[in-house]
Coordinates of C-alpha atoms in Angstrom, one line a residue:
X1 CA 18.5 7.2 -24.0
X2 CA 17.4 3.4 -24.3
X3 CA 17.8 0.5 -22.0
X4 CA 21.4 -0.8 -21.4
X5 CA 22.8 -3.1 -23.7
X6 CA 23.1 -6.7 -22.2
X7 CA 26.7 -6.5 -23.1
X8 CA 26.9 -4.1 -20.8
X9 CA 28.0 -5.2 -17.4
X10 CA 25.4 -4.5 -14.1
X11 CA 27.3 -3.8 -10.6
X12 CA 25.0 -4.7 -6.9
X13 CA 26.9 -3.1 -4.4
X14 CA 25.8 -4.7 -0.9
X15 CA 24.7 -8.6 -0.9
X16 CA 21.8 -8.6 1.5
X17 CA 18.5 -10.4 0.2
X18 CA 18.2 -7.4 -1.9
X19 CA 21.3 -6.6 -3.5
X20 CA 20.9 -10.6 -4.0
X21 CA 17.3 -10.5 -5.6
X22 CA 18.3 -7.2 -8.1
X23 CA 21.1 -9.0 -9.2
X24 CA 19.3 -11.9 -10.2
X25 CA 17.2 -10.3 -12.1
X26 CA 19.9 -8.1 -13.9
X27 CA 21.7 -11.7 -14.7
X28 CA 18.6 -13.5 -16.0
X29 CA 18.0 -10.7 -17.8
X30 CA 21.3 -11.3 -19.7
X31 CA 23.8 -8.9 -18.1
X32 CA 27.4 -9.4 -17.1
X33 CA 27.3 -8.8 -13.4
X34 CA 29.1 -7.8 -10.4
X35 CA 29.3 -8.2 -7.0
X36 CA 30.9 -6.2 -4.4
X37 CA 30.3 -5.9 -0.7
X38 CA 32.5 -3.8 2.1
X39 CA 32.4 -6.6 4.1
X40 CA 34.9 -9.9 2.9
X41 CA 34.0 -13.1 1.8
X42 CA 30.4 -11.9 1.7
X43 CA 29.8 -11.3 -2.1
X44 CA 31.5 -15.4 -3.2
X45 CA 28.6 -16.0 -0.5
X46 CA 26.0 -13.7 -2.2
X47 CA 27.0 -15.5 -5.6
X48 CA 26.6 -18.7 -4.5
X49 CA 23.4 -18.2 -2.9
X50 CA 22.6 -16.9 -6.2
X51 CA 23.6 -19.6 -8.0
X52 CA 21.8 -21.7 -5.9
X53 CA 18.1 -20.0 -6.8
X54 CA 19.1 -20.6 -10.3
X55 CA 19.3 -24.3 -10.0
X56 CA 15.9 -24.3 -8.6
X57 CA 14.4 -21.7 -11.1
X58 CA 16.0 -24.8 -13.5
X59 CA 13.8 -27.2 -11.4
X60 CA 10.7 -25.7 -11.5
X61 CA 11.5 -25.5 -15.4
X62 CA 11.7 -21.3 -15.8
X63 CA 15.4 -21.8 -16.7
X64 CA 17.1 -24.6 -18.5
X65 CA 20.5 -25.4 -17.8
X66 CA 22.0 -24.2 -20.6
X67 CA 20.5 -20.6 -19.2
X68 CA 21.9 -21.3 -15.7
X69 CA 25.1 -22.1 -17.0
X70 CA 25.6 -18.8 -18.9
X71 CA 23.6 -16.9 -16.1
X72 CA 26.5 -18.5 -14.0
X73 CA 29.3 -17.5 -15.9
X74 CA 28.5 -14.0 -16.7
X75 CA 28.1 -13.3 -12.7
X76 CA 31.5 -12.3 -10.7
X77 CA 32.4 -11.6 -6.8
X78 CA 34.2 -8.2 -6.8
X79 CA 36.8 -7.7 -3.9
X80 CA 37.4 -4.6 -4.8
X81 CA 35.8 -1.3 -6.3
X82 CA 38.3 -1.2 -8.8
X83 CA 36.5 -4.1 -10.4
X84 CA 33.6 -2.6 -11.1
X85 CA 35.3 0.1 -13.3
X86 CA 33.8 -1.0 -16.6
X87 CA 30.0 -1.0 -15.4
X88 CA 27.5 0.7 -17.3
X89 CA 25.0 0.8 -14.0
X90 CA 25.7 0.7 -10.4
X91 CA 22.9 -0.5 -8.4
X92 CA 23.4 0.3 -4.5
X93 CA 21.9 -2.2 -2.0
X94 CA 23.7 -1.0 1.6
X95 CA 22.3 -0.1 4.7
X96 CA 19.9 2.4 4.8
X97 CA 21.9 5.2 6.2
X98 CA 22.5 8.6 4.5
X99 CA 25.9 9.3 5.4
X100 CA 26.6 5.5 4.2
X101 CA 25.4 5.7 1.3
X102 CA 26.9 9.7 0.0
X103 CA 30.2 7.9 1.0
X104 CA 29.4 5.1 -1.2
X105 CA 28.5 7.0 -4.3
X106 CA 31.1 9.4 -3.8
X107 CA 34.0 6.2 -4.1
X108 CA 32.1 4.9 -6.7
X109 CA 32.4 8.2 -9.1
X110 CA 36.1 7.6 -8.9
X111 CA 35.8 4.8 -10.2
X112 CA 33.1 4.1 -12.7
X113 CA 33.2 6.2 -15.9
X114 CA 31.6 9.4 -16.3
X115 CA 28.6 8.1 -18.2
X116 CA 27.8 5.0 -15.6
X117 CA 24.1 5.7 -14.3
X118 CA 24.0 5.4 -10.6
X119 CA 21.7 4.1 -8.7
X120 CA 20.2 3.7 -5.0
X121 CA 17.3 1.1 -3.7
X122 CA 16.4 3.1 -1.1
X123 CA 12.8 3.2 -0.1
X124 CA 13.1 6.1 2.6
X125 CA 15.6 8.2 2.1
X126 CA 15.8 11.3 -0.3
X127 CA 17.0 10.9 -3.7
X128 CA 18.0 13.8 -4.0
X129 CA 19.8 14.0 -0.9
X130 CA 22.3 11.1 -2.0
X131 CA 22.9 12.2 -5.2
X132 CA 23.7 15.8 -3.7
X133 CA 26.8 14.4 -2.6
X134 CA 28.1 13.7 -6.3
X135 CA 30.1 15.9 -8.6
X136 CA 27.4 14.8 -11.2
X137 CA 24.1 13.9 -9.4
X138 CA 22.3 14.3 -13.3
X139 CA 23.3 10.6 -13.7
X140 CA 22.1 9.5 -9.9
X141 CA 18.3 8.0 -9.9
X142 CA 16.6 6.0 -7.5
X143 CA 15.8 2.1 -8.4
X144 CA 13.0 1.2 -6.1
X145 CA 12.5 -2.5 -6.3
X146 CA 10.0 -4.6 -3.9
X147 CA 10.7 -7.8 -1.9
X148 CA 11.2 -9.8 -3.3
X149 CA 12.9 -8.3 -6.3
X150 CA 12.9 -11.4 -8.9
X151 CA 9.0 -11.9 -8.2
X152 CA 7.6 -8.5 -7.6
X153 CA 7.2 -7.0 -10.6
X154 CA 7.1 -3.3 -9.8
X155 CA 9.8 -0.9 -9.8
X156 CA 9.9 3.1 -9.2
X157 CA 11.9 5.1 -10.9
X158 CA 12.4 8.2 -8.9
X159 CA 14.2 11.5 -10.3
X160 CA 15.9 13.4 -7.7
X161 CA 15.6 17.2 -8.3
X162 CA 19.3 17.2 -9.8
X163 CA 18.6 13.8 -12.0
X164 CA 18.8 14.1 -16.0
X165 CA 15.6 13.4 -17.4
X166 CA 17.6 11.2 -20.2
X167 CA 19.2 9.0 -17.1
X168 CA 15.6 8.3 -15.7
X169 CA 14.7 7.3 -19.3
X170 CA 17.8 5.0 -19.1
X171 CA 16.8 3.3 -16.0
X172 CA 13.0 3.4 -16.9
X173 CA 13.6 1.2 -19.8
X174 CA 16.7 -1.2 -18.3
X175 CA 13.9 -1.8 -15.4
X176 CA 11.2 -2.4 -18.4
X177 CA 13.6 -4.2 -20.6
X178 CA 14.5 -6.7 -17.5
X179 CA 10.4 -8.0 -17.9
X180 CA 9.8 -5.3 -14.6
X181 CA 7.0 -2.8 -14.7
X182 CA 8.5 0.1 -13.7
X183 CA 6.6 3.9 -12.8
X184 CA 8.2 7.2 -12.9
X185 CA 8.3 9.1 -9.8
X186 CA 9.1 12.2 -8.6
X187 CA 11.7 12.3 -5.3
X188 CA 9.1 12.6 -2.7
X189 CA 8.5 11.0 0.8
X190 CA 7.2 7.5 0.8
X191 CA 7.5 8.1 -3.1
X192 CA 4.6 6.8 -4.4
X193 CA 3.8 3.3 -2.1
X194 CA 5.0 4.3 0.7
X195 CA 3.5 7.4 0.7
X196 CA -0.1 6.4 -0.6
X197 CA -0.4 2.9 1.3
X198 CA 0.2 5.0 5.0
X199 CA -3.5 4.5 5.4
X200 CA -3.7 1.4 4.9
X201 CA -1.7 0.8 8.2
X202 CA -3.0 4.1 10.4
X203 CA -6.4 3.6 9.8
X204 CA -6.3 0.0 11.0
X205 CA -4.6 1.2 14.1
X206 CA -6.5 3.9 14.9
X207 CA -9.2 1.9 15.1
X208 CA -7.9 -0.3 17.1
X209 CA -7.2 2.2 19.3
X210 CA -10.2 3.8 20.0
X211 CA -11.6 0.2 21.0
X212 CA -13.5 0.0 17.7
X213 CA -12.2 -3.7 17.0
X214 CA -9.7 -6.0 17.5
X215 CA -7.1 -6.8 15.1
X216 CA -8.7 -9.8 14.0
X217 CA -11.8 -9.0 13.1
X218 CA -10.5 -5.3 11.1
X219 CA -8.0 -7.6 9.3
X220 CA -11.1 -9.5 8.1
X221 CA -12.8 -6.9 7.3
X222 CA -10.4 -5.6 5.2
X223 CA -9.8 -8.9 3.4
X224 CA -13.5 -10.1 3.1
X225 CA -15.3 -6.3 2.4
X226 CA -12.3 -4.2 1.3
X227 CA -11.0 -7.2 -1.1
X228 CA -7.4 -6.8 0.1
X229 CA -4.8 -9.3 0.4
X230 CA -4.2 -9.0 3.6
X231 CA -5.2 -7.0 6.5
X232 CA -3.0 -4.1 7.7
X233 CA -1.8 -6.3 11.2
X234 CA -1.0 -9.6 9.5
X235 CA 0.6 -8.1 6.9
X236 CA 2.9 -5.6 9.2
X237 CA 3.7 -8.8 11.0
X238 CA 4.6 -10.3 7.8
X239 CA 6.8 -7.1 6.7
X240 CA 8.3 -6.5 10.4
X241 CA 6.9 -4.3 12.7
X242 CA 10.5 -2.5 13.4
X243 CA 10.8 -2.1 9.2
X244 CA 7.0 -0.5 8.8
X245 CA 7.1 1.8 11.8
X246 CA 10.0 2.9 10.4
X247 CA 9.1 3.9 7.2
X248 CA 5.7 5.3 8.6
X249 CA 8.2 7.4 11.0
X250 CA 10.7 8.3 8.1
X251 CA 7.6 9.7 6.2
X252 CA 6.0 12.1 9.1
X253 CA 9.1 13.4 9.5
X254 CA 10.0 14.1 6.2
X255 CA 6.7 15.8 5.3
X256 CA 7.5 18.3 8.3
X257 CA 5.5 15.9 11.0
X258 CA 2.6 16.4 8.6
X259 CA -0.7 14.9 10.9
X260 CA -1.7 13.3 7.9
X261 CA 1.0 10.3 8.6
X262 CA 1.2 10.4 12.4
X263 CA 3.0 7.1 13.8
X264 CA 1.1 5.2 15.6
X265 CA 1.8 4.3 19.3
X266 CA 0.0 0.6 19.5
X267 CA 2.5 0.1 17.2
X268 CA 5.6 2.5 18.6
X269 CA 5.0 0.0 22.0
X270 CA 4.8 -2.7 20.1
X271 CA 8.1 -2.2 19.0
X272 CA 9.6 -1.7 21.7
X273 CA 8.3 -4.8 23.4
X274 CA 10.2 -6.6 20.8
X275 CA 7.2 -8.0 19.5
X276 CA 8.5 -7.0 15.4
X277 CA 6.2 -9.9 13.9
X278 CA 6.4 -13.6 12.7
X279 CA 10.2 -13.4 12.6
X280 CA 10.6 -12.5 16.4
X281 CA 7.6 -15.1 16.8
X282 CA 5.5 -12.4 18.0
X283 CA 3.7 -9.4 16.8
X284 CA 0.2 -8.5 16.2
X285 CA -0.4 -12.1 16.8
X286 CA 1.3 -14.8 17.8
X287 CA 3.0 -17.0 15.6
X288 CA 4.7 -19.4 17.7
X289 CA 3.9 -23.2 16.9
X290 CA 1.2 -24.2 18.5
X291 CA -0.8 -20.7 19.2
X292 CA -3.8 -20.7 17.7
X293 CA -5.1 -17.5 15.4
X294 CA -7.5 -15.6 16.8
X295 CA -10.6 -15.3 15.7
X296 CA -13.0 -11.8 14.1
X297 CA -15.7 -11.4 15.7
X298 CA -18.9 -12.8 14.3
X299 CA -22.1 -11.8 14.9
X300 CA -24.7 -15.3 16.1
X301 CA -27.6 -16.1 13.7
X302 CA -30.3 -13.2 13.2
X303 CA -33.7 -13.3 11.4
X304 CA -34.0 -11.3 8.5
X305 CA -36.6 -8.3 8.0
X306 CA -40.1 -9.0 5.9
X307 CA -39.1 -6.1 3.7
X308 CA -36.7 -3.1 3.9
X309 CA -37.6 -0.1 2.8
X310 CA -35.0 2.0 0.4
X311 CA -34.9 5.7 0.2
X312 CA -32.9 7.9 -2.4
X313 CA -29.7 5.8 -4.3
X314 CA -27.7 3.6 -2.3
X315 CA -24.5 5.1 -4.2
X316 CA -21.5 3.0 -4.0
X317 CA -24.2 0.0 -2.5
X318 CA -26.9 0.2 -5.0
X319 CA -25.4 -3.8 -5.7
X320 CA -27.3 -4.6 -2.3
X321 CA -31.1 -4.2 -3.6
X322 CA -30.5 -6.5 -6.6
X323 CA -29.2 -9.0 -3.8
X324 CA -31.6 -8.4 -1.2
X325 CA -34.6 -9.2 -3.9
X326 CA -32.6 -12.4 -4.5
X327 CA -32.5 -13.9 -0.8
X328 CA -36.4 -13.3 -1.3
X329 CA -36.6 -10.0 1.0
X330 CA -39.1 -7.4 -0.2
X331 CA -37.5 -4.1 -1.1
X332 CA -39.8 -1.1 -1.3
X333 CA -38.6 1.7 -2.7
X334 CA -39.5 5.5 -2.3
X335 CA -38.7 8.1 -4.5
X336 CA -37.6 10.9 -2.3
X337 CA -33.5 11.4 -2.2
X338 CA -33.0 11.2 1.6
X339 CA -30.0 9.8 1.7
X340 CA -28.5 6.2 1.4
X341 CA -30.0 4.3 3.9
X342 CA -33.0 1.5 3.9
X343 CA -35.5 2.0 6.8
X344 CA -36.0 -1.3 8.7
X345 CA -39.5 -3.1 9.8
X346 CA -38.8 -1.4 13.1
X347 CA -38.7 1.9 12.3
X348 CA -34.6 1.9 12.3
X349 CA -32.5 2.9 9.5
X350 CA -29.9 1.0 8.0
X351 CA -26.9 3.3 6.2
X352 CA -23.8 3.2 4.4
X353 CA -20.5 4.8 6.0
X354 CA -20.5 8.1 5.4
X355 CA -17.8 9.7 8.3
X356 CA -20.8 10.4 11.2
X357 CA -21.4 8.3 14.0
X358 CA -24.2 6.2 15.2
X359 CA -24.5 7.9 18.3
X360 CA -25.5 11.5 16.0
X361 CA -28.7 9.8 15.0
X362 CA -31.5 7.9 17.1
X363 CA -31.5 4.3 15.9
X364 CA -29.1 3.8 13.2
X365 CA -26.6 1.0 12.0
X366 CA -24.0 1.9 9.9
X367 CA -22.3 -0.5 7.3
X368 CA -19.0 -0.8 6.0
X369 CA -18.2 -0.2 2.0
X370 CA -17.2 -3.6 0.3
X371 CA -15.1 -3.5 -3.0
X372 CA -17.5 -5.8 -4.3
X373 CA -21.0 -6.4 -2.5
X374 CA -22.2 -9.7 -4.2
X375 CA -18.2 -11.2 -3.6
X376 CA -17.9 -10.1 -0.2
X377 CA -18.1 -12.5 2.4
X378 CA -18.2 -10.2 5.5
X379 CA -19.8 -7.2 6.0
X380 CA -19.2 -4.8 9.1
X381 CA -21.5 -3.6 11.1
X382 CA -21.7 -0.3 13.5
X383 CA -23.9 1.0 16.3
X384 CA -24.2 3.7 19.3
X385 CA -25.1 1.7 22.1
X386 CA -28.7 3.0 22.8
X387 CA -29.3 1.7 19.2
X388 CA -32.3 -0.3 19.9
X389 CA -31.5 -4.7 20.0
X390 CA -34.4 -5.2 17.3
X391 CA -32.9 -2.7 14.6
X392 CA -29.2 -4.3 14.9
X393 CA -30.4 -7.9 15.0
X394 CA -32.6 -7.1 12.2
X395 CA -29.5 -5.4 10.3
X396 CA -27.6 -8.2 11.4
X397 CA -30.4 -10.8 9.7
X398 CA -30.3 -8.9 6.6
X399 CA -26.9 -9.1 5.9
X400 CA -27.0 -13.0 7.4
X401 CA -29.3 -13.8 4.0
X402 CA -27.5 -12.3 1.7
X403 CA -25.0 -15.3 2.8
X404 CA -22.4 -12.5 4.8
X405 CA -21.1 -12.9 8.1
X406 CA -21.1 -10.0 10.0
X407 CA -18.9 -8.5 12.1
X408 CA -20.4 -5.6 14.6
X409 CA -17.6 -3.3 15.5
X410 CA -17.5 -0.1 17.7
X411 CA -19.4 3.1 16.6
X412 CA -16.3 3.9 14.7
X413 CA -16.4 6.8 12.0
X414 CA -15.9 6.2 8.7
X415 CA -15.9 2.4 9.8
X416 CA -12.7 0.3 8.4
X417 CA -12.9 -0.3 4.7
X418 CA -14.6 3.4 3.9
X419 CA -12.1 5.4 5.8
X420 CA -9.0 3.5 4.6
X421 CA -9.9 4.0 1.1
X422 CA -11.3 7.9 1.4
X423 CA -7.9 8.4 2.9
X424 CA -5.7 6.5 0.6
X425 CA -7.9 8.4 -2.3
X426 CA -6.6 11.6 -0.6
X427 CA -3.3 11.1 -0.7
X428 CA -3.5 9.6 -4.0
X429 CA -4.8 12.4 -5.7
X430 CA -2.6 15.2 -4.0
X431 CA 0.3 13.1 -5.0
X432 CA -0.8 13.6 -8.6
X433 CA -1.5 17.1 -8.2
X434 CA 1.8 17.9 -7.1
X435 CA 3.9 15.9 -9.9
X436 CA 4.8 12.9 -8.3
X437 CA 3.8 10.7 -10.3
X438 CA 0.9 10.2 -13.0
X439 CA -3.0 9.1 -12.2
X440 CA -2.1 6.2 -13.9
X441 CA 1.3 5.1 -12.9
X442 CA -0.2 5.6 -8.9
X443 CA -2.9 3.1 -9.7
X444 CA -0.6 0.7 -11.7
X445 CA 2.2 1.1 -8.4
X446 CA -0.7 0.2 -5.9
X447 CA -1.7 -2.8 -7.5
X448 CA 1.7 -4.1 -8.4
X449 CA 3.6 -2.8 -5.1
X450 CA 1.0 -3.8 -2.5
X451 CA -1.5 -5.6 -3.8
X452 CA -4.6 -3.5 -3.8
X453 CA -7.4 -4.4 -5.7
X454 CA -7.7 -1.4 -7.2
X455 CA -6.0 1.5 -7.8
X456 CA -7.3 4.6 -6.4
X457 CA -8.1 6.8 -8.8
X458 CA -9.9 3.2 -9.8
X459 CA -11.9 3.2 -6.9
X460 CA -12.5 6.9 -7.0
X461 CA -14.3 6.8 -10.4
X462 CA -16.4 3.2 -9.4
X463 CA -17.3 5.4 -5.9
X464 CA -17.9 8.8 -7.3
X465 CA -15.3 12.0 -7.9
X466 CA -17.0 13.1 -4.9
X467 CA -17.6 10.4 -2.4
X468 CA -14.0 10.2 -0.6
X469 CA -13.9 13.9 0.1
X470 CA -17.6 14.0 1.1
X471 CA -16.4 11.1 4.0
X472 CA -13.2 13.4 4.8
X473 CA -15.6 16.4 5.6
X474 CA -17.7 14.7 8.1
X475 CA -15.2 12.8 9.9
X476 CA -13.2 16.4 9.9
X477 CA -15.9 18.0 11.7
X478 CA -15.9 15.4 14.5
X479 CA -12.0 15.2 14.4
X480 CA -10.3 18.9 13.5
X481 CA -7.0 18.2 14.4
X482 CA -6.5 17.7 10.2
X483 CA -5.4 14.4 10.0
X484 CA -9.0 14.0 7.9
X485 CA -8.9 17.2 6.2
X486 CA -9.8 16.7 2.7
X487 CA -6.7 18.2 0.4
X488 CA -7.2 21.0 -1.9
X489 CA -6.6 18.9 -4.5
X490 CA -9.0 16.3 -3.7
X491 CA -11.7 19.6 -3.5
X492 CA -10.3 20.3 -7.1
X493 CA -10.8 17.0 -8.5
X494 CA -14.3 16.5 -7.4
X495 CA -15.6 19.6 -8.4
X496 CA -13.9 18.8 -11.8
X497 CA -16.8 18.0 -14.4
X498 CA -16.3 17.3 -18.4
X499 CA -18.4 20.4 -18.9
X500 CA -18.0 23.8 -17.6
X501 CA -20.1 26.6 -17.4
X502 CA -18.8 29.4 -19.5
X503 CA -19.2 32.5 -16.6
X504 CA -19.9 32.0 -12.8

């Protein structure tokens, strides 16, 4: 099957902001479309609020009026199901309630004809599950667009286990035909955001947890060394902390309370504080009027070492001796693999993440991975506390002149930006091992749905096959309850080579 004719009229059921958003894009797109919520009055108001974000798409010059007007006219309030009888695609936008929305669909197949593709927004609930309530659930798909819908340009395409592969090949090319990038995706937990991006959010809580840092200073960490947009607390202020608990929660459960995606209780408490983020005025931080943002912490003004001494291959920080040699610092290098560290003037050794602690070793500072070592504007720093003053204020210089501030966090495995992405690497690659989606649709949905700079299996192959699961194994051993445990898969796809040896 190909994408929908634009003759073809489009039905939102529900009128919320994003029933409103999918609709607009259906109707710019050129479709005939309906509107129909349970609740009177409510989808005139959703079409006028519509029409509204046309006149200013006109204004900022996307539209021109002629475009409006015929946008306008080809979009029509519904009072009743009845009225959405001749719709070639349903998409449903209600509450996100199971019971809800088998209720809905069933209605709806009494109504639409037997070749209408159905279709649910949900981002939490099983596909499958909905569509198990229809008479013919080989037409049901899920439509996952992000918030908001007429901006963001990704969309996922999820197959419940009934779902006709030549229905997701409809909706997979409406979604493309409507200028969205959609993925295809198998009907799993989270499906593919939601279930890859859990890191993201756990990691950054767990450290705050343990006392490694505040939420400040690992948000900008993860913005200034990690390269994201925004650091897991801001940005779960931003989404609502009631909406991203609850999708972390949905998740654990489904996968059987799977340690992997273990809520969080900073969070849980947070929650039920009532502190759900900037639009409760408090989260995370505070956003009232006059607070003021906290600020990371920041390390005070250090002198950098004469030289450093580097032994074996930096790996993923090899970037740093080309920059250390350009802040005028002498690099002497020893040909011995032992590791990837630099040895300090003072005898102390300076190394990159790797899952252990500073307290395993006498007189070593960890630091954090950056996406991009000569971009990154902050670098993070980690000690036990017998680490001797002159080896962290010498880290702390050398860092300094290579124009990064520092931030010196707890004695934290794995650190913030190296644990985050080792974990979201994980679950990348298991998701691809078990069907749910492709290696590259899972980087192109982690970009487009949250932002990352990189896709995973992106980062994976600029870090190394082996890297994320050599991180997992060592912060395993000093935390078996399995929430680090490297997958199989990830095993599998390390050891995988271009070349094989023919016999064992």
């Amino acid at each position: 099957m190909t994408a929908l004719d634009l003759s073809s009229p489009v039905a939102v059921v529900g009128t919320g902001t994003m029933g409103q958003g999918i609709a607009q894009v259906a109707l710019v797109a050129g479709h005939p479309v309906r509107l129909y919520d349970a609740v009177p009055g409510r989808a005139l108001q959703a079409a006028e609020a519509i029409g509204a974000r046309l006149d200013r798409l006109v204004e900022k010059e996307r539209l021109t009026t002629a475009e409006r007007d015929a946008a306008r006219a080809r979009l029509r309030p519904a009072d009743e199901p009845a009225e959405l009888a001749d719709c070639a695609l349903v998409v449903e936008a209600v509450l996100e309630r199971l019971d809800v929305k088998q209720e809905l669909f069933r209605a709806l197949e009494d109504v639409v004809s037997d070749d209408c593709l159905l279709a649910t927004n949900t981002s939490s609930l099983s596909v499958t599950a909905i569509g198990g309530a229809l008479r013919a659930p080989g037409r049901f798909v899920g439509l996952h667009f992000f918030n908001p819908a007429p901006l963001l340009p990704l969309v996922e395409v999820v197959s419940g286990f009934a779902t006709d592969v030549a229905y997701a090949t409809r909706a997979y090319e409406t979604a493309r035909a409507w200028g969205k990038t959609p993925v295809a995706c198998a009907d799993t937990p989270g499906f593919i955001v939601n279930r890859v991006a859990r890191p993201f959010y756990a990691e950054a809580f767990a450290v705050y947890e343990s006392q490694g840092a505040d939420p400040a200073t690992i948000d900008a960490v993860l913005r200034e060394s990690g390269g994201f947009r925004m650091g897991a607390f801001e940005l779960t202020d931003l989404i609502g902390q009631d909406v991203n608990e609850s999708v972390t929660h949905s998740v654990w459960q489904s996968f059987f309370q799977d340690v992997r995606f273990t809520p969080s209780l900073a969070q849980r408490r947070l929650v039920e504080s009532g502190r759900l983020g900037r639009k409760t005025g408090h989260g995370w931080y505070d956003h009232s009027g006059d607070a003021e943002r906290p600020r990371p912490h920041t390390a005070e003004p250090a002198g950098p070492p004469a030289y450093v001494v580097a032994e074996g291959d930096l790996g993923p920080a090899a970037e740093l001796l080309a920059l250390i040699r350009e802040a005028g610092i002498e690099v002497r290098e020893e040909g011995e693999d032992n590791g990837t560290r630099l040895v300090l003037p003072s005898g102390g050794q300076l190394a990159l993440a790797d899952g252990q602690t500073s307290v395993e070793y006498r007189d070593v500072v960890y630091f954090d991975l950056a996406l991009d070592y000569r971009a990154a504007t902050r670098v993070a720093l980690s000690h036990a506390p017998d680490t001797s003053p002159v080896t962290v204020a010498e880290a702390t210089g050398l860092f300094q002149a290579l124009g990064k501030k520092v931030s010196v966090i707890g004695d934290v495995p794995g650190m913030i930006v190296a644990r985050t992405v080792a974990r979201i690497i994980d679950l990348a690659v298991d998701a691809a091992a078990k069907g749910v989606a492709t290696e590259e649709d899972i980087d192109t949905a982690m970009r487009l749905g949250v932002n990352y700079p990189l896709g995973p299996f992106e980062w994976s192959r600029r870090l190394g096959r082996g890297w994320a699961g050599a991180l997992l194994d060592e912060m395993h051993e000093i935390d078996p309850s399995g929430r680090y445990a490297p997958s199989l898969a990830l095993y599998r796809y390390a050891c995988a080579t271009d070349k094989r040896e023919d016999t064992p």
